[in-house]
CSV table of C-alpha atoms in Angstrom, one decimal:
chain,number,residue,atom,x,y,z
A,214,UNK,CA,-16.0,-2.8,36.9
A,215,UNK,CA,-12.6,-2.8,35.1
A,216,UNK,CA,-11.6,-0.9,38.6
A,217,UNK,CA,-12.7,-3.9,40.7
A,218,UNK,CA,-11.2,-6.8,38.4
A,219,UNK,CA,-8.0,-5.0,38.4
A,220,UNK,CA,-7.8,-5.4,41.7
A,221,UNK,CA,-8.8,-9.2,41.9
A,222,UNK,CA,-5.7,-9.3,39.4
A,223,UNK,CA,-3.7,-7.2,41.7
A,224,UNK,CA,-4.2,-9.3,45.1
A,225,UNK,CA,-3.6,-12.5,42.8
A,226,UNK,CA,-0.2,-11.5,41.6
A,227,UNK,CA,0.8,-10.2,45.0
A,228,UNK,CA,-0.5,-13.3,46.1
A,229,UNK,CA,1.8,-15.0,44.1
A,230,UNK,CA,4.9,-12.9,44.5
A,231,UNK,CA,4.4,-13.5,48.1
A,232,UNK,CA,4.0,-17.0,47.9
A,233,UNK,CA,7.4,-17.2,46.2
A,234,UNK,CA,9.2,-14.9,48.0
A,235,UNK,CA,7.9,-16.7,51.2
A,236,UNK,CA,9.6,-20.2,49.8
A,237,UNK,CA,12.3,-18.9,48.7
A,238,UNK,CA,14.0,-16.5,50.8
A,239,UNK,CA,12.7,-18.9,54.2
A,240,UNK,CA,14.4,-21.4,51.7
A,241,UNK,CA,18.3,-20.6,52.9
A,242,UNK,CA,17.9,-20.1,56.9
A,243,UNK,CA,16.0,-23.4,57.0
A,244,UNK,CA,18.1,-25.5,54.6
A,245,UNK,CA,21.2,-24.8,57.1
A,246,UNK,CA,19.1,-25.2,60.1
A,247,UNK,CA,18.1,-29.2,58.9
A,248,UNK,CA,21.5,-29.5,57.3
A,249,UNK,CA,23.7,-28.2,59.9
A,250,UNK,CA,21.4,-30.5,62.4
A,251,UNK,CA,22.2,-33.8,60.2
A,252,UNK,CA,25.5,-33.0,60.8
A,253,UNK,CA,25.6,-32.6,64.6
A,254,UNK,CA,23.5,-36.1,64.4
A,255,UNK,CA,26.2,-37.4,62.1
A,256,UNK,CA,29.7,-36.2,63.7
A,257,UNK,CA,28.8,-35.1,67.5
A,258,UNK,CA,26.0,-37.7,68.3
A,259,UNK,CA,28.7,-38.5,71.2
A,260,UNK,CA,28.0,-35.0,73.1
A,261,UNK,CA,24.5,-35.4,73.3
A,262,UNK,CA,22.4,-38.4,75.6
A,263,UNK,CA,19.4,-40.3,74.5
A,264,UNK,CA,16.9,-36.8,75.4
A,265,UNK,CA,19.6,-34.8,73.4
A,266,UNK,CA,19.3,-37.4,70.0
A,267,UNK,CA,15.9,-37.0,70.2
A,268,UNK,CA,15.3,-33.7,70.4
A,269,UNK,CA,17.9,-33.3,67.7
A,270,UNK,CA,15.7,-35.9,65.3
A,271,UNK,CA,12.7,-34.2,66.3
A,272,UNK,CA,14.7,-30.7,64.8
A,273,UNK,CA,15.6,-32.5,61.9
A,274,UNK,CA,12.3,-34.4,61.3
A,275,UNK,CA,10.1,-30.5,61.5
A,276,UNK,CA,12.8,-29.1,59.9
A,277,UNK,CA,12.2,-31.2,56.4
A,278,UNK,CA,8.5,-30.9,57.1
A,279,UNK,CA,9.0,-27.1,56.9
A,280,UNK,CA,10.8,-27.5,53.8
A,281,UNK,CA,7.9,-30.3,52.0
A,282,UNK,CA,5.4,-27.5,53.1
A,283,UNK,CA,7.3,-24.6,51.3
A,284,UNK,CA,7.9,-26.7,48.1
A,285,UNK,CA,4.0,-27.0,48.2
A,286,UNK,CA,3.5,-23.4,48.8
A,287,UNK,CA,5.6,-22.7,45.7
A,288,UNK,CA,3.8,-25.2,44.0
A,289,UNK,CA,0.4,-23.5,45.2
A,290,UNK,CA,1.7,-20.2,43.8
A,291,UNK,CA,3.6,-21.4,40.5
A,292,UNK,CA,-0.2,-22.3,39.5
A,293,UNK,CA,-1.1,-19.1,39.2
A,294,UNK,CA,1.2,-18.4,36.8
A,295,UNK,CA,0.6,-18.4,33.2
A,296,UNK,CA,-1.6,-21.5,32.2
A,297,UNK,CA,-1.5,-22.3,28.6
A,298,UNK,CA,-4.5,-24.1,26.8
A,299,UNK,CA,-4.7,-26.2,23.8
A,300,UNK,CA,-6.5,-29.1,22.8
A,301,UNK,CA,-5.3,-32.5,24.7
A,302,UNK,CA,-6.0,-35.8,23.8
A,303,UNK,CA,-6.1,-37.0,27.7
A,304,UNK,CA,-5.5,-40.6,27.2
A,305,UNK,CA,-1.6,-39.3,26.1
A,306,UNK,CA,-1.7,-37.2,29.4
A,307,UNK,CA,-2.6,-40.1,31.3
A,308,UNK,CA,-0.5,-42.2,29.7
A,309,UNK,CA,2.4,-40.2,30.4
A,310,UNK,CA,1.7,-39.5,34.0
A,311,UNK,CA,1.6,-43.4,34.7
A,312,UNK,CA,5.3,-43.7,33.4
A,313,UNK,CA,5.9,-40.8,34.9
A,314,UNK,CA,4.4,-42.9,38.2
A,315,UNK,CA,5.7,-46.4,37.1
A,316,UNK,CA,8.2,-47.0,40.3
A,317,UNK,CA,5.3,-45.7,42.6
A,318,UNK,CA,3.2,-48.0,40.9
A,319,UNK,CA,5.4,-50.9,40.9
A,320,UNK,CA,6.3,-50.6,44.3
A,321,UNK,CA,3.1,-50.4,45.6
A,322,UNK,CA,1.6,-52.9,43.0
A,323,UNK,CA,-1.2,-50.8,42.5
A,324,UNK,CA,-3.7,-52.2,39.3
A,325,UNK,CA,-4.7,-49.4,37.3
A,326,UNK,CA,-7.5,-49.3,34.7
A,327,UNK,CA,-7.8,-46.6,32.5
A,328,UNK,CA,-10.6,-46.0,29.9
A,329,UNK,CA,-10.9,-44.4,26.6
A,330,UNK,CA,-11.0,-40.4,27.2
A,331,UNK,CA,-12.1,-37.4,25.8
A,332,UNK,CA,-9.7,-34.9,24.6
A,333,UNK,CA,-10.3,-31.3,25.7
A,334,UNK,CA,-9.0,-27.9,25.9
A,335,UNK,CA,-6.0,-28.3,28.9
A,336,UNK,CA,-3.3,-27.0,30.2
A,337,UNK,CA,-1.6,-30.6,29.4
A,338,UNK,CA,1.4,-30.3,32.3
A,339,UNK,CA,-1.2,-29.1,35.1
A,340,UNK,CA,-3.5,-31.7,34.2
A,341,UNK,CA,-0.9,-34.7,33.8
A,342,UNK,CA,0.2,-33.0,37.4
A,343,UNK,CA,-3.6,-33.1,38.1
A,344,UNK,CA,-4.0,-36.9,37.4
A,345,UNK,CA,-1.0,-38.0,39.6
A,346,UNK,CA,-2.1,-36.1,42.5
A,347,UNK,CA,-5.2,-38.2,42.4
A,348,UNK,CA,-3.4,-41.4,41.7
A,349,UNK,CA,-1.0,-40.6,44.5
A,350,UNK,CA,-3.4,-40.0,46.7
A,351,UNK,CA,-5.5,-43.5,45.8
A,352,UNK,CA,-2.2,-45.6,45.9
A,353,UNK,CA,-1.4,-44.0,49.6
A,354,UNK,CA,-4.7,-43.6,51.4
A,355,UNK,CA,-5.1,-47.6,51.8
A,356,UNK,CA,-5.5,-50.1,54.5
A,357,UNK,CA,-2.0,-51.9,55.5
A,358,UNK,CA,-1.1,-54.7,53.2
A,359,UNK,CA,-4.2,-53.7,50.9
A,360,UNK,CA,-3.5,-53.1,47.1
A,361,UNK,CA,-4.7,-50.6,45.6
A,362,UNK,CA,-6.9,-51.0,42.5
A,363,UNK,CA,-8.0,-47.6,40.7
A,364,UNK,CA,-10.3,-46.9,38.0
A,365,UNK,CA,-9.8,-43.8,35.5
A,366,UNK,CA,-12.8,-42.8,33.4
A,367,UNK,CA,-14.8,-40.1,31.7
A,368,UNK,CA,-18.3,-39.4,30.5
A,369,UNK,CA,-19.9,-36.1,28.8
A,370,UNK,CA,-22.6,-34.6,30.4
A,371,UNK,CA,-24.5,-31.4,28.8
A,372,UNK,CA,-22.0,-29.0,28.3
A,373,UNK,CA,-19.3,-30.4,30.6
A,374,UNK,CA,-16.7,-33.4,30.5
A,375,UNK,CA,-16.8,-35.6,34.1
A,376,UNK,CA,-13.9,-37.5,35.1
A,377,UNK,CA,-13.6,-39.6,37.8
A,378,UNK,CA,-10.4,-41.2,39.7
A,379,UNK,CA,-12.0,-44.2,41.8
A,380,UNK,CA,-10.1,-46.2,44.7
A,381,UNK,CA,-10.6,-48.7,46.5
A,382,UNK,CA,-8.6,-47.3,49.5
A,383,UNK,CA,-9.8,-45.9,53.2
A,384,UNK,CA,-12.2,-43.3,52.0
A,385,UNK,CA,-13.2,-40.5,53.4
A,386,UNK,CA,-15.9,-39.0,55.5
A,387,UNK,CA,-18.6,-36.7,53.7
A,388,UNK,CA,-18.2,-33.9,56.3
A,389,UNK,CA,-14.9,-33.3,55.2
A,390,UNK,CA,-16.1,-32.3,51.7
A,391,UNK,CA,-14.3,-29.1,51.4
A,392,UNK,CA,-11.3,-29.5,54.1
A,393,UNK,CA,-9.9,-32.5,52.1
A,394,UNK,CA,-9.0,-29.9,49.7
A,395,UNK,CA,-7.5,-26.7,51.7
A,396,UNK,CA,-3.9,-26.3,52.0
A,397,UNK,CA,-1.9,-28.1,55.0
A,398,UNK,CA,-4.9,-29.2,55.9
A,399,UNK,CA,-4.4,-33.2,56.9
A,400,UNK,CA,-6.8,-35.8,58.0
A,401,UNK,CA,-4.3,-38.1,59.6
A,402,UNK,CA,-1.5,-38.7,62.2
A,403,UNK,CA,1.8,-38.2,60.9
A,404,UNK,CA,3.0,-42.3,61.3
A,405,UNK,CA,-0.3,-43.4,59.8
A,406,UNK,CA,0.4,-41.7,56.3
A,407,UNK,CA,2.5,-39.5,56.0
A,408,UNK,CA,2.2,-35.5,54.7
A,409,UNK,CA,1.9,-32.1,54.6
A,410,UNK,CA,-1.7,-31.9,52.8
A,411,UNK,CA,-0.6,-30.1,49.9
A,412,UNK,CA,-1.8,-32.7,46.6
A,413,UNK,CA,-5.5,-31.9,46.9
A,414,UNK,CA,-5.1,-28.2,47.5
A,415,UNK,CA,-2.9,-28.5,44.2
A,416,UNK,CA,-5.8,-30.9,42.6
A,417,UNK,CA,-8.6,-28.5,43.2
A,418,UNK,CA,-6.2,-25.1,42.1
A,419,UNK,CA,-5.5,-26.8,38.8
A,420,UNK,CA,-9.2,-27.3,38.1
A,421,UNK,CA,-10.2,-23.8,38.6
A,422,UNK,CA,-7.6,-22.8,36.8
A,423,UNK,CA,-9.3,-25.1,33.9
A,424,UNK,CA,-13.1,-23.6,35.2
A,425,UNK,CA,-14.1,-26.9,36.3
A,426,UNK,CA,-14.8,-28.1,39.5
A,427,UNK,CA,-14.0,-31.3,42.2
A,428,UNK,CA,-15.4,-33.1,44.9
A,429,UNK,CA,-15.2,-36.5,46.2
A,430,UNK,CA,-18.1,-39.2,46.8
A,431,UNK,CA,-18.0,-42.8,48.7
A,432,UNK,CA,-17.5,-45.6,46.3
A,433,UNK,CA,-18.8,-48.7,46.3
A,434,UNK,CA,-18.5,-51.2,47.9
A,435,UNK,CA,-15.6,-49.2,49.4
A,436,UNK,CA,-13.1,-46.2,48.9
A,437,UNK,CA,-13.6,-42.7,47.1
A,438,UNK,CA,-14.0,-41.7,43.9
A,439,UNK,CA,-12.7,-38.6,43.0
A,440,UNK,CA,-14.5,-36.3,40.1
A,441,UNK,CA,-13.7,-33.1,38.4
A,442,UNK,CA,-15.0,-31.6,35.3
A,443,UNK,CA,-13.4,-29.9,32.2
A,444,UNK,CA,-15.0,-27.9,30.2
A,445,UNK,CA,-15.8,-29.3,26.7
A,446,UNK,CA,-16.0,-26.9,24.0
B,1017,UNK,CA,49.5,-26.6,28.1
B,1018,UNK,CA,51.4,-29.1,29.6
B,1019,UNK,CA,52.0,-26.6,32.6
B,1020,UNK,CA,51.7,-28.4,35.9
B,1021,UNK,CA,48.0,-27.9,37.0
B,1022,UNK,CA,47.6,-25.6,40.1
B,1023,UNK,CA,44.4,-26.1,42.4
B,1024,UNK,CA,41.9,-24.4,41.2
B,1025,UNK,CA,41.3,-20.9,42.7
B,1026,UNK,CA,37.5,-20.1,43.7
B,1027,UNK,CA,36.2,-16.9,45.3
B,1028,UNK,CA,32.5,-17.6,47.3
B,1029,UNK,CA,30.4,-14.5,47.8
B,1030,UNK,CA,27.9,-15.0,50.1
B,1031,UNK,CA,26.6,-14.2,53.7
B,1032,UNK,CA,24.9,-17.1,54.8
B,1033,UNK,CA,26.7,-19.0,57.1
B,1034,UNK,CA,25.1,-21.8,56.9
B,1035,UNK,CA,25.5,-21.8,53.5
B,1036,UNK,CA,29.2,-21.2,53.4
B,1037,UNK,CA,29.8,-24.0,55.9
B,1038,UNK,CA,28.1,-26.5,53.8
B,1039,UNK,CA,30.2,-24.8,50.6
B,1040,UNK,CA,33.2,-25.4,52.5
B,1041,UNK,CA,31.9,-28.9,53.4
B,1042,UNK,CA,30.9,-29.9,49.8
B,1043,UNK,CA,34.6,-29.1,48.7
B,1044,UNK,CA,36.2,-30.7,51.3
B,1045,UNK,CA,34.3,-33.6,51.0
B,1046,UNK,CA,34.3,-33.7,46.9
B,1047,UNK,CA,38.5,-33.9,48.2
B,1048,UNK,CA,39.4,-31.5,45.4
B,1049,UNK,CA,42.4,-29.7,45.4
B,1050,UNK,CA,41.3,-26.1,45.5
B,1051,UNK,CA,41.8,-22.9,47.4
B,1052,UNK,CA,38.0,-21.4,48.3
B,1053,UNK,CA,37.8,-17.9,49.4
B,1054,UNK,CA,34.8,-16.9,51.1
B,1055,UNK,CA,33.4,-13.3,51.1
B,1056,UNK,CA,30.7,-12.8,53.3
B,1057,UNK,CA,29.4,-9.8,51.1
B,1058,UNK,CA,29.5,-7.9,47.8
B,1059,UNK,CA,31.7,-5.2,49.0
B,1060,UNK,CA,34.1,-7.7,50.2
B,1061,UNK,CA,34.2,-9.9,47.1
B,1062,UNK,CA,35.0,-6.7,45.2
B,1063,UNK,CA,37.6,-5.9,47.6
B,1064,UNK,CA,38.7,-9.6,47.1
B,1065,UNK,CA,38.4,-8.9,43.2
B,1066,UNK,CA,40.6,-5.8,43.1
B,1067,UNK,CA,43.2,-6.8,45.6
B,1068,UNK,CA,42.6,-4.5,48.0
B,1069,UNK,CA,43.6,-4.2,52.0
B,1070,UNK,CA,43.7,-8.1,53.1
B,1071,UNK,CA,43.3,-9.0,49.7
B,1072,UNK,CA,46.5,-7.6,48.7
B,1073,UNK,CA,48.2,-10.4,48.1
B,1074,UNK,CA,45.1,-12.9,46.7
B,1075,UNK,CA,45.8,-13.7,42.8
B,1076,UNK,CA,42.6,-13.1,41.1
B,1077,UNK,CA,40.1,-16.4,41.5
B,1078,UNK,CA,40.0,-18.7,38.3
B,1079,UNK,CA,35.5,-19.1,38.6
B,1080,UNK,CA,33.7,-16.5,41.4
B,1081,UNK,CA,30.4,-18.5,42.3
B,1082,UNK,CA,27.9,-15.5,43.3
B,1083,UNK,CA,25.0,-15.8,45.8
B,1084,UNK,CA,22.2,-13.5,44.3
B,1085,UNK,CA,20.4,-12.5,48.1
B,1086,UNK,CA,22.8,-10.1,49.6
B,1087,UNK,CA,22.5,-7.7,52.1
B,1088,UNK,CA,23.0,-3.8,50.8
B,1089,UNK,CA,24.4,-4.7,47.4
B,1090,UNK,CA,23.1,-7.2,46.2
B,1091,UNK,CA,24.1,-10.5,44.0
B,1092,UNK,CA,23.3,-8.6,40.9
B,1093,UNK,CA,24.9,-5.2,41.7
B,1094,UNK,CA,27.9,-7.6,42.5
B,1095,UNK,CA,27.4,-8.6,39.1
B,1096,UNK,CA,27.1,-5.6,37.7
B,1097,UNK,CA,30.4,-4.3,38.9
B,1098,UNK,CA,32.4,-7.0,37.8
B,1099,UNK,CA,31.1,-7.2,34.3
B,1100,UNK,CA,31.7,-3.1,34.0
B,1101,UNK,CA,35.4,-3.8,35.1
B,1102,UNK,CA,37.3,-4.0,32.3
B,1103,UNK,CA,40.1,-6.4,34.4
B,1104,UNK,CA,37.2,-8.3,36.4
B,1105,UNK,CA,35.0,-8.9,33.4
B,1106,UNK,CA,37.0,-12.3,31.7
B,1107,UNK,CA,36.8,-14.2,34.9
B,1108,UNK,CA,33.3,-16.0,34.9
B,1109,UNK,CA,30.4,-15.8,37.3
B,1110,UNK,CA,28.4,-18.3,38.3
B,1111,UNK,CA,25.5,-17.3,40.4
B,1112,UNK,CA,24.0,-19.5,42.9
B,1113,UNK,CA,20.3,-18.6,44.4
B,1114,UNK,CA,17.8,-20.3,46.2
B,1115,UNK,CA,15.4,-19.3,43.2
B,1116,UNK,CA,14.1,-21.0,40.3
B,1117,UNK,CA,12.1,-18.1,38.9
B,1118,UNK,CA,12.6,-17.6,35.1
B,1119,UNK,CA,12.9,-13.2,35.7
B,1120,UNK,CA,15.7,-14.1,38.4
B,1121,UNK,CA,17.4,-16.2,35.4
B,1122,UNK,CA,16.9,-13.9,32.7
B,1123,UNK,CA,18.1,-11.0,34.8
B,1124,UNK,CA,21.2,-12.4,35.8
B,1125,UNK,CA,21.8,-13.5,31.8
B,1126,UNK,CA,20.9,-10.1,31.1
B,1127,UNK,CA,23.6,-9.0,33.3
B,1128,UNK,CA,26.3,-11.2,31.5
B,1129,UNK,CA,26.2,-13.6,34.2
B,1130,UNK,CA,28.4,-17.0,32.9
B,1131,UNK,CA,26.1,-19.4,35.0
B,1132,UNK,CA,23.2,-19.9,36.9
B,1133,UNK,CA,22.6,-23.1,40.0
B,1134,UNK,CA,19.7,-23.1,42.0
B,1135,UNK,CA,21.4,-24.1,45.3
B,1136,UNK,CA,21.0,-27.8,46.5
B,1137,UNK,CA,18.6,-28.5,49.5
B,1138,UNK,CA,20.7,-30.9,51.1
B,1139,UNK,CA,24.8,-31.1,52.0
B,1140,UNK,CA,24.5,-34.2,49.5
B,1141,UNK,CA,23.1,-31.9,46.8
B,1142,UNK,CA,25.9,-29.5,47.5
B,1143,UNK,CA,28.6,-32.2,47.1
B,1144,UNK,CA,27.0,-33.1,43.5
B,1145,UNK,CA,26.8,-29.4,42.9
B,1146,UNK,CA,30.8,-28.8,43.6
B,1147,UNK,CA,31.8,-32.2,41.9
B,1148,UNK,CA,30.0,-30.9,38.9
B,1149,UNK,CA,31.6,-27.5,38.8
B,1150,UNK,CA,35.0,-29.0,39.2
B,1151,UNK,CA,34.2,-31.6,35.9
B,1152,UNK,CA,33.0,-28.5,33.7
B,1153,UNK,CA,35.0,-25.6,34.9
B,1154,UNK,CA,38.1,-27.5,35.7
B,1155,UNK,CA,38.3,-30.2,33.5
B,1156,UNK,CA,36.6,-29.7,30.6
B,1157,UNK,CA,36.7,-26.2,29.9
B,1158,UNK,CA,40.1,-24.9,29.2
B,1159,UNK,CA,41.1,-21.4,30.6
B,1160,UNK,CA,44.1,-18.7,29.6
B,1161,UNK,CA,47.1,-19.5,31.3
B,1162,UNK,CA,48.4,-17.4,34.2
B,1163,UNK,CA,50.4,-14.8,33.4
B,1164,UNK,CA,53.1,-15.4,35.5
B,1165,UNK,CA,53.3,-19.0,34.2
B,1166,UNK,CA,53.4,-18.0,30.3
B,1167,UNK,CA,55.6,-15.3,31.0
């Protein structure tokens, strides 16, 4: 028994040292390969014709996608590094992740409503990361020229505190229930909205790191509504 | 004091080329007056360090900025040996490494290491990075005269 969890333990931090290594040391090569490109574009666009610049944007353009893809790799792995509980009044979290948001949220003039909730035992930075991954994602999966209104709530049921980030935005097809949330994973052309698929893969990590669990359902009269649950002691 | 300035001296250690071209850039770019050295590993940057073979005639760098992933001897045996020199040990290091991770930081510290930058993604970041290191090391923080001008 203590043999096999060991092991679980083992694989996890290997998991993780590979996980940085892999961003990091790719981190170099590929840094000069996008930089060293914006510079050709810059000072020798004159050498190339029209096929040339575009193949030279398209370098560029995969390059930085490489590089948003490590960062959320790190990120992955970094969440599997020491989490550190205490007891967290949540409407502070929130609170701070919306100022935190504020020129997101201005730009996009995105109406927010958030409702009294619970405090519980957190990890406060993962789950003020938690709630702006969900808030992100509300304010960007919308239809053009739609604003975005989101509603922020909680309720306590049995042993277990459910909270729920609710959009008003695209939604998203029930078959996708557990692909939404892998890593890289993407339900969308690139020049629709734009991404590497890393914020729910990051969502879902930090609530098993808190024991809970996520999914998303179709809200009414349109959109998703996103829920998770935290333990309540 | 009032000794006319000389540009500052700065001796690079690293092997990425990539990386030294945008150094190189970043300086040129930032337009301050300095003469960069660039060794392309640790052996060389000790070499450049103790004056040896094309070194000979290289005064001794005012700030040695210290990339920690190095082929065979590595950023922190580089380190090692220049803080065990009693001649090499008063001229600061500052490392520069792709990583954040807090061991990598505390390591280096360990090691008497004077400064720690996780390199910039982008040639913009660099330019920040060098304009920042002149303002500190250059301008703000005073260092011993040369011997040869106090002499």
């Amino acid at each position: 028994m203590t043999a096999e969890k060991k092991s679980a333990e083992e694989i996890a931090e290997e998991f993780r040292h590979y996980a940085y290594s892999v961003s990091h040391d790719l981190g170099s090569p590929v840094r000069a390969m996008v930089e060293l490109s914006k510079l050709l574009a810059d000072e020798h666009t004159n050498a190339l014709n029209d096929e040339g610049k575009e193949y030279l944007a398209l370098i560029i353009e995969n390059g930085q996608r490489l590089q948003e893809m490590m960062e959320g790799l790190l990120q992955y792995s970094r969440l599997n590094a020491d989490t550190s509980f205490v007891k967290t009044d949540l409407n502070k979290v929130v609170e701070g992740c919306l100022g935190e948001m504020k020129s997101v949220i201005e730009a996009s003039q995105a109406r927010i409503e958030v409702a009294e909730l619970p405090a519980a035992e957190t990890d406060p930075a993962q789950c003020r990361q938690l709630f702006r991954l969900l808030i992100d994602n509300a304010i960007k999966f919308q239809a053009k020229k739609n604003i975005a209104h989101i509603k922020v709530a909680a309720m306590k049921k049995d042993n277990v505190l459910e909270f729920s980030v609710a959009d008003n935005g695209i939604g998203i097809m029930p078959q996708h229930q557990e692909k939404v949330f892998q890593l890289f994973q993407r339900l969308h052309a690139d020049r629709d909205y734009p991404g590497v698929g890393v914020g729910l893969a990051l969502a879902q990590k930090i609530v098993q790191r808190h024991g809970g669990k996520i999914w998303f359902e179709q809200s009414a009269p349109k959109g998703t509504v996103f829920r998770f649950t935290l333990r309540d002691e | 004091m009032e000794s006319k300035r000389r540009p500052a001296r700065l001796l690079l250690i690293e092997d990425n080329p990539g990386d030294i071209i945008l150094t190189k850039r970043a300086f040129k770019e930032a337009q301050l007056e300095n003469d960069l050295i660039v060794a392309s590993s640790g052996e060389e940057g000790l070499k450049a360090l103790r004056q040896e073979g094309p070194y000979a005639f290289q005064p001794p760098p005012d700030l040695i900025l210290l990339d920690l992933n190095l082929p065979q001897m590595n950023g922190k045996d580089v380190l090692q040996a220049i803080k065990a020199d009693p001649v090499l040990k008063s001229i600061p290091v500052v490392i520069l490494s792709s990583s954040r991770a807090e061991q990598d930081v505390v390591n280096v510290y360990a090691l008497h290491s004077n400064g720690y930058i996780a390199k910039p993604a982008t040639l913009e970041g660099f330019k920040s990075m060098v304009q920042k290191i002149e303002a500190f090391w250059f301008t703000l923080n005073v260092f011993p005269e040369d011997e040869e001008a106090t002499s």
